[in-house]
PDB file of C-alpha atoms in Angstrom:
ATOM      1  CA  ARG A   1     -17.297  13.632  -2.028  1.00  0.00           C
ATOM      2  CA  ALA A   2     -20.396  13.410  -4.377  1.00  0.00           C
ATOM      3  CA  ALA A   3     -20.915   9.733  -3.244  1.00  0.00           C
ATOM      4  CA  LEU A   4     -21.762  10.472   0.105  1.00  0.00           C
ATOM      5  CA  ARG A   5     -23.399  14.126  -0.179  1.00  0.00           C
ATOM      6  CA  SER A   6     -26.652  12.430   0.247  1.00  0.00           C
ATOM      7  CA  ILE A   7     -26.010  10.665   3.309  1.00  0.00           C
ATOM      8  CA  GLU A   8     -24.451  14.421   4.764  1.00  0.00           C
ATOM      9  CA  GLN A   9     -27.646  16.212   3.376  1.00  0.00           C
ATOM     10  CA  LYS A  10     -29.626  13.324   5.679  1.00  0.00           C
ATOM     11  CA  TYR A  11     -27.896  13.554   8.744  1.00  0.00           C
ATOM     12  CA  PRO A  12     -26.685  17.255   8.804  1.00  0.00           C
ATOM     13  CA  ASP A  13     -25.898  16.962  12.442  1.00  0.00           C
ATOM     14  CA  VAL A  14     -23.024  14.016  12.054  1.00  0.00           C
ATOM     15  CA  PRO A  15     -19.569  15.721  11.363  1.00  0.00           C
ATOM     16  CA  VAL A  16     -18.394  15.329   7.785  1.00  0.00           C
ATOM     17  CA  ALA A  17     -15.049  14.228   8.913  1.00  0.00           C
ATOM     18  CA  ASP A  18     -17.038  11.177  10.756  1.00  0.00           C
ATOM     19  CA  ILE A  19     -19.169  10.443   7.657  1.00  0.00           C
ATOM     20  CA  TRP A  20     -15.567  10.172   5.781  1.00  0.00           C
ATOM     21  CA  SER A  21     -13.829   8.210   8.169  1.00  0.00           C
ATOM     22  CA  LEU A  22     -16.439   5.704   8.502  1.00  0.00           C
ATOM     23  CA  ALA A  23     -17.112   5.187   5.092  1.00  0.00           C
ATOM     24  CA  ALA A  24     -13.460   4.350   4.486  1.00  0.00           C
ATOM     25  CA  VAL A  25     -13.311   1.359   7.277  1.00  0.00           C
ATOM     26  CA  VAL A  26     -16.377  -0.160   5.882  1.00  0.00           C
ATOM     27  CA  ALA A  27     -15.396   0.060   2.175  1.00  0.00           C
ATOM     28  CA  ILE A  28     -11.908  -1.857   3.431  1.00  0.00           C
ATOM     29  CA  GLU A  29     -14.011  -4.378   5.116  1.00  0.00           C
ATOM     30  CA  ALA A  30     -16.763  -4.709   2.745  1.00  0.00           C
ATOM     31  CA  MET A  31     -13.859  -5.378   0.084  1.00  0.00           C
ATOM     32  CA  GLY A  32     -12.610  -8.582   1.922  1.00  0.00           C
ATOM     33  CA  GLY A  33     -10.237  -6.446   4.186  1.00  0.00           C
ATOM     34  CA  PRO A  34      -9.543  -6.142   7.865  1.00  0.00           C
ATOM     35  CA  ALA A  35     -11.728  -4.645  10.512  1.00  0.00           C
ATOM     36  CA  VAL A  36     -10.358  -1.055  11.491  1.00  0.00           C
ATOM     37  CA  THR A  37     -11.207   0.205  14.920  1.00  0.00           C
ATOM     38  CA  TRP A  38     -13.252   3.179  14.548  1.00  0.00           C
ATOM     39  CA  LYS A  39     -15.093   5.919  16.867  1.00  0.00           C
ATOM     40  CA  PRO A  40     -17.172   9.156  16.111  1.00  0.00           C
ATOM     41  CA  GLY A  41     -16.516  12.420  17.521  1.00  0.00           C
ATOM     42  CA  ARG A  42     -14.270  14.387  14.904  1.00  0.00           C
ATOM     43  CA  THR A  43     -14.987  18.222  14.340  1.00  0.00           C
ATOM     44  CA  ASP A  44     -15.194  19.887  11.248  1.00  0.00           C
ATOM     45  CA  HIS A  45     -13.156  22.841  10.624  1.00  0.00           C
ATOM     46  CA  PRO A  46     -14.483  25.887   8.819  1.00  0.00           C
ATOM     47  CA  PRO A  47     -12.916  26.991   5.917  1.00  0.00           C
ATOM     48  CA  HIS A  48     -10.501  29.387   7.138  1.00  0.00           C
ATOM     49  CA  LYS A  49      -9.177  26.776   9.183  1.00  0.00           C
ATOM     50  CA  GLN A  50      -8.266  24.105   6.632  1.00  0.00           C
ATOM     51  CA  CYS A  51      -4.710  23.130   6.212  1.00  0.00           C
ATOM     52  CA  PRO A  52      -2.341  24.541   3.444  1.00  0.00           C
ATOM     53  CA  SER A  53      -2.150  22.608   0.087  1.00  0.00           C
ATOM     54  CA  GLY A  54       0.934  20.545  -0.701  1.00  0.00           C
ATOM     55  CA  ARG A  55       0.999  18.361   2.450  1.00  0.00           C
ATOM     56  CA  LEU A  56       0.005  15.192   0.657  1.00  0.00           C
ATOM     57  CA  PRO A  57       2.914  12.618  -0.899  1.00  0.00           C
ATOM     58  CA  ALA A  58       3.431  13.111  -4.306  1.00  0.00           C
ATOM     59  CA  ALA A  59       2.981  10.153  -6.902  1.00  0.00           C
ATOM     60  CA  THR A  60       6.640  10.738  -7.970  1.00  0.00           C
ATOM     61  CA  SER A  61       8.170  11.069  -4.695  1.00  0.00           C
ATOM     62  CA  GLY A  62      11.281   8.903  -4.030  1.00  0.00           C
ATOM     63  CA  PRO A  63      12.337   7.385  -0.798  1.00  0.00           C
ATOM     64  CA  ALA A  64      13.393  10.395   0.773  1.00  0.00           C
ATOM     65  CA  GLN A  65      10.556  12.335   0.202  1.00  0.00           C
ATOM     66  CA  LEU A  66       8.064   9.634   1.324  1.00  0.00           C
ATOM     67  CA  ARG A  67       9.904   9.586   4.802  1.00  0.00           C
ATOM     68  CA  THR A  68       9.593  13.503   4.759  1.00  0.00           C
ATOM     69  CA  THR A  69       6.157  13.558   4.164  1.00  0.00           C
ATOM     70  CA  PHE A  70       5.046  10.461   6.442  1.00  0.00           C
ATOM     71  CA  GLN A  71       7.644  11.239   9.083  1.00  0.00           C
ATOM     72  CA  ARG A  72       5.849  14.617   9.579  1.00  0.00           C
ATOM     73  CA  MET A  73       2.624  12.458  10.691  1.00  0.00           C
ATOM     74  CA  GLY A  74       4.482  10.796  13.164  1.00  0.00           C
ATOM     75  CA  LEU A  75       4.792   7.192  10.739  1.00  0.00           C
ATOM     76  CA  ALA A  76       7.645   4.810  10.901  1.00  0.00           C
ATOM     77  CA  ASP A  77       9.102   3.279   7.953  1.00  0.00           C
ATOM     78  CA  ARG A  78       6.929   0.314   8.506  1.00  0.00           C
ATOM     79  CA  GLU A  79       3.896   2.259   8.765  1.00  0.00           C
ATOM     80  CA  ILE A  80       4.707   4.014   5.652  1.00  0.00           C
ATOM     81  CA  VAL A  81       4.869   0.623   3.515  1.00  0.00           C
ATOM     82  CA  ALA A  82       1.704  -0.981   5.643  1.00  0.00           C
ATOM     83  CA  LEU A  83      -0.227   2.261   4.624  1.00  0.00           C
ATOM     84  CA  SER A  84       0.867   2.043   0.672  1.00  0.00           C
ATOM     85  CA  GLY A  85      -1.002  -1.194   0.725  1.00  0.00           C
ATOM     86  CA  GLY A  86      -3.777   0.413   0.069  1.00  0.00           C
ATOM     87  CA  HIS A  87      -3.059   0.720  -3.637  1.00  0.00           C
ATOM     88  CA  THR A  88      -4.393  -2.733  -3.681  1.00  0.00           C
ATOM     89  CA  VAL A  89      -7.572  -1.495  -4.254  1.00  0.00           C
ATOM     90  CA  GLY A  90      -8.526   1.590  -7.031  1.00  0.00           C
ATOM     91  CA  ARG A  91      -7.040   2.881  -9.668  1.00  0.00           C
ATOM     92  CA  CYS A  92      -5.061   5.927 -11.443  1.00  0.00           C
ATOM     93  CA  HIS A  93      -6.900   8.259 -14.073  1.00  0.00           C
ATOM     94  CA  ARG A  94      -4.898  10.082 -16.022  1.00  0.00           C
ATOM     95  CA  GLY A  95      -7.188  13.135 -15.701  1.00  0.00           C
ATOM     96  CA  VAL A  96      -6.622  13.677 -11.930  1.00  0.00           C
ATOM     97  CA  SER A  97      -3.029  12.597 -11.377  1.00  0.00           C
ATOM     98  CA  GLY A  98      -1.934  12.070 -15.068  1.00  0.00           C
ATOM     99  CA  PHE A  99      -1.339   8.344 -14.364  1.00  0.00           C
ATOM    100  CA  ASP A 100      -3.934   5.771 -15.653  1.00  0.00           C
ATOM    101  CA  GLY A 101      -4.306   2.009 -14.444  1.00  0.00           C
ATOM    102  CA  ALA A 102      -4.926  -0.092 -11.809  1.00  0.00           C
ATOM    103  CA  TRP A 103      -2.314  -1.575  -9.292  1.00  0.00           C
ATOM    104  CA  THR A 104      -3.685  -5.049  -9.210  1.00  0.00           C
ATOM    105  CA  ASP A 105      -5.602  -7.755 -11.464  1.00  0.00           C
ATOM    106  CA  ASN A 106      -8.588  -7.202  -8.728  1.00  0.00           C
ATOM    107  CA  PRO A 107      -8.801  -3.482  -7.656  1.00  0.00           C
ATOM    108  CA  THR A 108     -11.961  -4.230  -6.105  1.00  0.00           C
ATOM    109  CA  VAL A 109     -10.531  -7.047  -3.390  1.00  0.00           C
ATOM    110  CA  PHE A 110      -8.680  -5.735  -0.509  1.00  0.00           C
ATOM    111  CA  ASP A 111      -5.754  -8.266   0.159  1.00  0.00           C
ATOM    112  CA  ASN A 112      -1.870  -8.569  -0.299  1.00  0.00           C
ATOM    113  CA  SER A 113      -1.787  -8.528  -4.032  1.00  0.00           C
ATOM    114  CA  TYR A 114      -0.079  -5.246  -4.301  1.00  0.00           C
ATOM    115  CA  TYR A 115       2.699  -5.943  -2.628  1.00  0.00           C
ATOM    116  CA  LYS A 116       3.047  -9.117  -4.985  1.00  0.00           C
ATOM    117  CA  GLU A 117       2.642  -7.046  -7.968  1.00  0.00           C
ATOM    118  CA  LEU A 118       5.054  -4.602  -7.015  1.00  0.00           C
ATOM    119  CA  LEU A 119       7.670  -7.161  -6.665  1.00  0.00           C
ATOM    120  CA  ALA A 120       6.601  -9.424  -9.609  1.00  0.00           C
ATOM    121  CA  ASN A 121       7.031  -6.361 -11.831  1.00  0.00           C
ATOM    122  CA  GLY A 122      10.306  -4.775 -10.507  1.00  0.00           C
ATOM    123  CA  ILE A 123      11.342  -1.271 -10.377  1.00  0.00           C
ATOM    124  CA  GLY A 124      10.135   0.876 -13.383  1.00  0.00           C
ATOM    125  CA  THR A 125       7.567  -1.959 -15.133  1.00  0.00           C
ATOM    126  CA  SER A 126       4.358  -2.766 -15.138  1.00  0.00           C
ATOM    127  CA  LYS A 127       1.707  -5.355 -17.133  1.00  0.00           C
ATOM    128  CA  PRO A 128      -0.443  -3.614 -19.675  1.00  0.00           C
ATOM    129  CA  GLY A 129      -3.451  -1.754 -17.952  1.00  0.00           C
ATOM    130  CA  GLN A 130      -1.699  -1.862 -15.138  1.00  0.00           C
ATOM    131  CA  VAL A 131       0.039   1.179 -13.390  1.00  0.00           C
ATOM    132  CA  PHE A 132       2.797   1.378 -10.684  1.00  0.00           C
ATOM    133  CA  LEU A 133       4.140   5.341  -9.417  1.00  0.00           C
ATOM    134  CA  PRO A 134       7.536   6.318  -8.744  1.00  0.00           C
ATOM    135  CA  SER A 135       6.212   6.250  -5.303  1.00  0.00           C
ATOM    136  CA  ASP A 136       5.826   2.758  -5.452  1.00  0.00           C
ATOM    137  CA  ASP A 137       8.738   1.995  -6.991  1.00  0.00           C
ATOM    138  CA  ALA A 138      10.295   4.024  -4.022  1.00  0.00           C
ATOM    139  CA  LEU A 139       9.374   1.052  -1.937  1.00  0.00           C
ATOM    140  CA  LEU A 140      11.359  -1.290  -3.734  1.00  0.00           C
ATOM    141  CA  GLN A 141      14.398   1.085  -3.631  1.00  0.00           C
ATOM    142  CA  ASP A 142      15.132   1.142  -0.360  1.00  0.00           C
ATOM    143  CA  GLU A 143      16.212  -1.595   1.567  1.00  0.00           C
ATOM    144  CA  VAL A 144      14.209  -0.910   4.661  1.00  0.00           C
ATOM    145  CA  PHE A 145      11.157  -0.472   2.780  1.00  0.00           C
ATOM    146  CA  ARG A 146      11.941  -3.352   0.496  1.00  0.00           C
ATOM    147  CA  ALA A 147      12.121  -5.683   3.107  1.00  0.00           C
ATOM    148  CA  HIS A 148       8.198  -4.623   4.630  1.00  0.00           C
ATOM    149  CA  VAL A 149       7.254  -5.179   1.112  1.00  0.00           C
ATOM    150  CA  GLU A 150       8.381  -8.858   1.127  1.00  0.00           C
ATOM    151  CA  MET A 151       7.180  -9.786   4.127  1.00  0.00           C
ATOM    152  CA  TYR A 152       3.677  -8.319   3.060  1.00  0.00           C
ATOM    153  CA  ALA A 153       3.593  -9.675   0.011  1.00  0.00           C
ATOM    154  CA  LYS A 154       4.381 -13.645   2.227  1.00  0.00           C
ATOM    155  CA  ASP A 155       2.131 -12.846   4.862  1.00  0.00           C
ATOM    156  CA  GLN A 156      -1.278 -10.909   4.334  1.00  0.00           C
ATOM    157  CA  GLY A 157      -2.438 -11.750   8.217  1.00  0.00           C
ATOM    158  CA  ALA A 158       0.610  -9.432   8.884  1.00  0.00           C
ATOM    159  CA  PHE A 159      -0.136  -6.727   6.307  1.00  0.00           C
ATOM    160  CA  PHE A 160      -3.734  -6.710   7.726  1.00  0.00           C
ATOM    161  CA  GLU A 161      -2.957  -6.452  11.129  1.00  0.00           C
ATOM    162  CA  ASP A 162      -0.417  -3.531  10.578  1.00  0.00           C
ATOM    163  CA  PHE A 163      -2.453  -1.897   7.849  1.00  0.00           C
ATOM    164  CA  ALA A 164      -5.546  -1.575  10.303  1.00  0.00           C
ATOM    165  CA  ALA A 165      -3.442  -0.220  13.054  1.00  0.00           C
ATOM    166  CA  VAL A 166      -1.400   2.410  11.082  1.00  0.00           C
ATOM    167  CA  LEU A 167      -5.096   3.464   9.300  1.00  0.00           C
ATOM    168  CA  HIS A 168      -6.651   3.606  13.134  1.00  0.00           C
ATOM    169  CA  LYS A 169      -3.759   6.009  13.829  1.00  0.00           C
ATOM    170  CA  VAL A 170      -4.321   8.224  10.893  1.00  0.00           C
ATOM    171  CA  GLN A 171      -7.964   8.351  11.552  1.00  0.00           C
ATOM    172  CA  GLU A 172      -7.162   9.907  15.074  1.00  0.00           C
ATOM    173  CA  PHE A 173      -4.785  12.577  14.180  1.00  0.00           C
ATOM    174  CA  GLY A 174      -5.543  15.404  15.827  1.00  0.00           C
ATOM    175  CA  VAL A 175      -8.853  14.793  17.261  1.00  0.00           C
ATOM    176  CA  VAL A 176     -10.011  15.907  20.338  1.00  0.00           C
ATOM    177  CA  ARG A 177     -13.428  14.870  21.847  1.00  0.00           C
ATOM    178  CA  THR A 178     -15.164  16.086  24.430  1.00  0.00           C
ATOM    179  CA  LYS A 179     -18.039  14.321  26.240  1.00  0.00           C
ATOM    180  CA  ALA A 180     -20.780  16.605  25.059  1.00  0.00           C
ATOM    181  CA  LYS A 181     -19.975  16.130  21.212  1.00  0.00           C
ATOM    182  CA  LYS A 182     -19.344  12.677  21.514  1.00  0.00           C
ATOM    183  CA  LYS A 183     -22.679  12.074  23.213  1.00  0.00           C
ATOM    184  CA  LYS A 184     -24.221  14.087  20.248  1.00  0.00           C
ATOM    185  CA  VAL A 185     -22.538  11.948  17.608  1.00  0.00           C
ATOM    186  CA  GLU A 186     -23.564   8.452  19.227  1.00  0.00           C
ATOM    187  CA  GLU A 187     -27.182   9.309  19.459  1.00  0.00           C
ATOM    188  CA  VAL A 188     -27.061  10.107  15.690  1.00  0.00           C
ATOM    189  CA  ALA A 189     -28.812   6.736  13.792  1.00  0.00           C
ATOM    190  CA  TYR A 190     -26.266   6.607  11.263  1.00  0.00           C
ATOM    191  CA  VAL A 191     -23.748   4.970  13.633  1.00  0.00           C
ATOM    192  CA  PRO A 192     -23.689   1.029  13.049  1.00  0.00           C
ATOM    193  CA  GLU A 193     -23.951  -1.488  16.034  1.00  0.00           C
ATOM    194  CA  LEU A 194     -20.521  -2.605  15.314  1.00  0.00           C
ATOM    195  CA  ALA A 195     -19.822  -6.172  16.503  1.00  0.00           C
ATOM    196  CA  PRO A 196     -17.786  -6.585  19.155  1.00  0.00           C
ATOM    197  CA  SER A 197     -14.408  -7.816  18.780  1.00  0.00           C
ATOM    198  CA  ARG A 198     -13.594 -11.533  19.683  1.00  0.00           C
ATOM    199  CA  GLY A 199      -9.512 -11.453  19.398  1.00  0.00           C
ATOM    200  CA  LEU A 200      -9.876 -13.571  16.512  1.00  0.00           C
ATOM    201  CA  SER A 201      -7.551 -13.634  13.247  1.00  0.00           C
ATOM    202  CA  ALA A 202      -8.257 -10.668  10.778  1.00  0.00           C
ATOM    203  CA  THR A 203     -10.066 -13.182   8.310  1.00  0.00           C
ATOM    204  CA  TYR A 204     -12.140 -14.796  11.312  1.00  0.00           C
ATOM    205  CA  GLU A 205     -13.048 -10.949  12.540  1.00  0.00           C
ATOM    206  CA  ALA A 206     -14.109  -9.879   9.244  1.00  0.00           C
ATOM    207  CA  VAL A 207     -16.452 -13.453   8.897  1.00  0.00           C
ATOM    208  CA  HIS A 208     -17.803 -12.345  12.389  1.00  0.00           C
ATOM    209  CA  GLU A 209     -18.597  -8.948  11.298  1.00  0.00           C
ATOM    210  CA  TRP A 210     -20.301 -10.138   8.347  1.00  0.00           C
ATOM    211  CA  LEU A 211     -22.244 -12.312  10.711  1.00  0.00           C
ATOM    212  CA  TRP A 212     -23.223  -9.797  13.405  1.00  0.00           C
ATOM    213  CA  ASN A 213     -24.339  -7.271  10.359  1.00  0.00           C
ATOM    214  CA  THR A 214     -26.448 -10.046   8.523  1.00  0.00           C
ATOM    215  CA  ILE A 215     -28.235 -11.477  11.590  1.00  0.00           C
ATOM    216  CA  LYS A 216     -29.478  -8.066  12.583  1.00  0.00           C
ATOM    217  CA  GLU A 217     -30.393  -7.134   9.007  1.00  0.00           C
ATOM    218  CA  LYS A 218     -32.293 -10.347   8.464  1.00  0.00           C
ATOM    219  CA  LYS A 219     -33.581 -11.815  11.811  1.00  0.00           C
ATOM    220  CA  CYS A 220     -31.959 -14.707  11.133  1.00  0.00           C
ATOM    221  CA  GLY A 221     -30.451 -15.519  14.225  1.00  0.00           C
ATOM    222  CA  SER A 222     -32.600 -18.548  15.426  1.00  0.00           C
ATOM    223  CA  LEU A 223     -32.274 -20.119  12.014  1.00  0.00           C
ATOM    224  CA  LEU A 224     -28.422 -20.076  12.130  1.00  0.00           C
ATOM    225  CA  ILE A 225     -28.342 -21.378  15.722  1.00  0.00           C
ATOM    226  CA  ARG A 226     -30.676 -24.219  14.692  1.00  0.00           C
ATOM    227  CA  LEU A 227     -28.141 -25.247  11.964  1.00  0.00           C
ATOM    228  CA  ALA A 228     -25.091 -25.220  13.905  1.00  0.00           C
ATOM    229  CA  TRP A 229     -27.385 -27.355  16.919  1.00  0.00           C
ATOM    230  CA  SER A 230     -28.319 -29.929  14.114  1.00  0.00           C
ATOM    231  CA  ASP A 231     -24.888 -30.001  12.891  1.00  0.00           C
ATOM    232  CA  ALA A 232     -23.154 -30.798  16.441  1.00  0.00           C
ATOM    233  CA  ALA A 233     -26.328 -32.895  17.440  1.00  0.00           C
ATOM    234  CA  THR A 234     -25.183 -35.645  14.928  1.00  0.00           C
ATOM    235  CA  TYR A 235     -22.456 -36.748  17.144  1.00  0.00           C
ATOM    236  CA  ASP A 236     -22.120 -40.228  18.422  1.00  0.00           C
ATOM    237  CA  VAL A 237     -20.080 -40.678  21.601  1.00  0.00           C
ATOM    238  CA  PHE A 238     -19.845 -44.687  20.903  1.00  0.00           C
ATOM    239  CA  THR A 239     -18.378 -44.231  17.382  1.00  0.00           C
ATOM    240  CA  ARG A 240     -16.958 -41.060  17.758  1.00  0.00           C
ATOM    241  CA  SER A 241     -18.681 -39.786  14.376  1.00  0.00           C
ATOM    242  CA  GLY A 242     -20.796 -36.854  13.429  1.00  0.00           C
ATOM    243  CA  GLY A 243     -20.597 -33.538  14.890  1.00  0.00           C
ATOM    244  CA  PRO A 244     -20.301 -29.820  14.385  1.00  0.00           C
ATOM    245  CA  HIS A 245     -18.053 -30.563  10.870  1.00  0.00           C
ATOM    246  CA  GLY A 246     -20.407 -29.452   8.313  1.00  0.00           C
ATOM    247  CA  CYS A 247     -22.446 -32.700   8.369  1.00  0.00           C
ATOM    248  CA  MET A 248     -25.550 -30.774   7.045  1.00  0.00           C
ATOM    249  CA  ARG A 249     -24.557 -29.842   3.771  1.00  0.00           C
ATOM    250  CA  GLU A 250     -27.007 -29.932   0.677  1.00  0.00           C
ATOM    251  CA  GLY A 251     -26.643 -33.507  -0.739  1.00  0.00           C
ATOM    252  CA  THR A 252     -26.095 -35.495   2.695  1.00  0.00           C
ATOM    253  CA  GLY A 253     -28.472 -37.788   3.618  1.00  0.00           C
ATOM    254  CA  GLU A 254     -28.602 -36.191   7.432  1.00  0.00           C
ATOM    255  CA  ALA A 255     -29.252 -32.865   5.607  1.00  0.00           C
ATOM    256  CA  GLU A 256     -32.442 -34.418   3.907  1.00  0.00           C
ATOM    257  CA  HIS A 257     -33.923 -35.661   7.134  1.00  0.00           C
ATOM    258  CA  GLU A 258     -37.178 -34.627   7.860  1.00  0.00           C
ATOM    259  CA  ALA A 259     -36.098 -32.702  11.294  1.00  0.00           C
ATOM    260  CA  ASN A 260     -33.864 -30.649   9.405  1.00  0.00           C
ATOM    261  CA  ARG A 261     -36.366 -28.909   7.256  1.00  0.00           C
ATOM    262  CA  GLY A 262     -35.610 -25.447   6.328  1.00  0.00           C
ATOM    263  CA  LEU A 263     -31.797 -25.540   6.872  1.00  0.00           C
ATOM    264  CA  ASP A 264     -31.329 -24.943   3.324  1.00  0.00           C
ATOM    265  CA  ASN A 265     -32.251 -21.334   4.018  1.00  0.00           C
ATOM    266  CA  ALA A 266     -29.437 -21.322   6.624  1.00  0.00           C
ATOM    267  CA  ARG A 267     -27.126 -22.468   4.403  1.00  0.00           C
ATOM    268  CA  ALA A 268     -28.366 -20.088   1.737  1.00  0.00           C
ATOM    269  CA  ILE A 269     -27.833 -17.035   4.375  1.00  0.00           C
ATOM    270  CA  LEU A 270     -24.076 -18.256   5.006  1.00  0.00           C
ATOM    271  CA  ALA A 271     -23.278 -19.257   1.334  1.00  0.00           C
ATOM    272  CA  PRO A 272     -21.853 -15.513   0.315  1.00  0.00           C
ATOM    273  CA  VAL A 273     -19.576 -15.382   3.311  1.00  0.00           C
ATOM    274  CA  LEU A 274     -18.126 -18.664   2.514  1.00  0.00           C
ATOM    275  CA  GLN A 275     -17.680 -17.851  -1.055  1.00  0.00           C
ATOM    276  CA  ARG A 276     -15.770 -14.858   0.053  1.00  0.00           C
ATOM    277  CA  PHE A 277     -13.441 -16.312   2.005  1.00  0.00           C
ATOM    278  CA  GLU A 278     -13.368 -19.576   0.227  1.00  0.00           C
ATOM    279  CA  GLY A 279     -10.151 -21.441   1.228  1.00  0.00           C
ATOM    280  CA  LYS A 280      -9.401 -19.547   4.193  1.00  0.00           C
ATOM    281  CA  VAL A 281     -12.194 -20.660   6.772  1.00  0.00           C
ATOM    282  CA  GLY A 282     -13.904 -23.730   7.154  1.00  0.00           C
ATOM    283  CA  THR A 283     -17.895 -24.277   6.512  1.00  0.00           C
ATOM    284  CA  ALA A 284     -18.073 -26.005  10.157  1.00  0.00           C
ATOM    285  CA  ASP A 285     -16.376 -23.135  11.699  1.00  0.00           C
ATOM    286  CA  VAL A 286     -18.463 -20.563   9.779  1.00  0.00           C
ATOM    287  CA  TRP A 287     -21.771 -22.462  10.890  1.00  0.00           C
ATOM    288  CA  THR A 288     -20.515 -22.631  14.712  1.00  0.00           C
ATOM    289  CA  LEU A 289     -18.847 -19.095  14.753  1.00  0.00           C
ATOM    290  CA  ALA A 290     -22.466 -17.976  13.080  1.00  0.00           C
ATOM    291  CA  ALA A 291     -24.583 -19.573  16.164  1.00  0.00           C
ATOM    292  CA  VAL A 292     -22.556 -18.015  19.011  1.00  0.00           C
ATOM    293  CA  THR A 293     -22.686 -14.665  17.107  1.00  0.00           C
ATOM    294  CA  ALA A 294     -26.265 -15.073  16.586  1.00  0.00           C
ATOM    295  CA  VAL A 295     -26.588 -15.704  20.401  1.00  0.00           C
ATOM    296  CA  GLU A 296     -24.851 -12.463  21.510  1.00  0.00           C
ATOM    297  CA  ALA A 297     -26.572 -10.636  19.009  1.00  0.00           C
ATOM    298  CA  MET A 298     -29.698 -11.546  20.167  1.00  0.00           C
ATOM    299  CA  GLY A 299     -29.189 -10.288  23.735  1.00  0.00           C
ATOM    300  CA  GLY A 300     -27.673 -13.670  24.880  1.00  0.00           C
ATOM    301  CA  PRO A 301     -24.306 -14.374  26.511  1.00  0.00           C
ATOM    302  CA  ARG A 302     -20.803 -14.444  24.924  1.00  0.00           C
ATOM    303  CA  ILE A 303     -20.054 -17.945  24.247  1.00  0.00           C
ATOM    304  CA  ASN A 304     -16.260 -19.024  23.925  1.00  0.00           C
ATOM    305  CA  TRP A 305     -15.411 -20.030  20.306  1.00  0.00           C
ATOM    306  CA  LYS A 306     -12.008 -20.756  18.675  1.00  0.00           C
TER     307      LYS A 306
END
């Protein structure tokens, strides 16, 4: 709450609930997780309307207690396990919960490591410096829960898809929007211009979101379009060589050609997203997606891309 207080003070007309919920979905994506659907319009309750204490799941919960807690929210078993995957980031602090340690080796990276580590450690055990709560072990003790754990450990894409869906569902619990309230919130400057979804995989949607925000911030759209064009323009229809396959990478003869001066700046702009998703996306795909994203972000048409 302290970390967000300066934003609350800067935008007093924005509901605190909107700031908190937006901070969560931005944090997940910034740490490499999926883009979670979000929209403003929540209403802050006065103190006398706050909910009673004791509704959150306890760290010592077993399978039955987890179901009781989450079924009150209307969540199914698969959603319970998907939402538990949020433990892939962050850590426990002894002074707060009585437990100490992180669940994964990379607690600032959002991926499916939580499920892999949970299965590798087994019930009641953890590596030095690591912690798994009784409520985590409960996911292995119950056959239905465990089946979902095993699936998410093997398929990060399925985890990202299900986590994004259930977090959006949770963020919308009890939210009633009126046109007047919605209009007031959407006029506030803090609401970012979110990248329009392209219906891609979770990984490429995250890349697209990063590109959109970078293009808006750095005003570099034309340079990224030039990079993709120069790469594609190397194609020779007779020899079927060249083309949009990352031919403009640094150190290649074509990249050093006089006509391609300045494209090292475009490559430098895109280097962080290539590093962030190394092994998951191709250079040529990022370059071409950057170009079509730039065209749309600058007011042009949406270009089909796959």
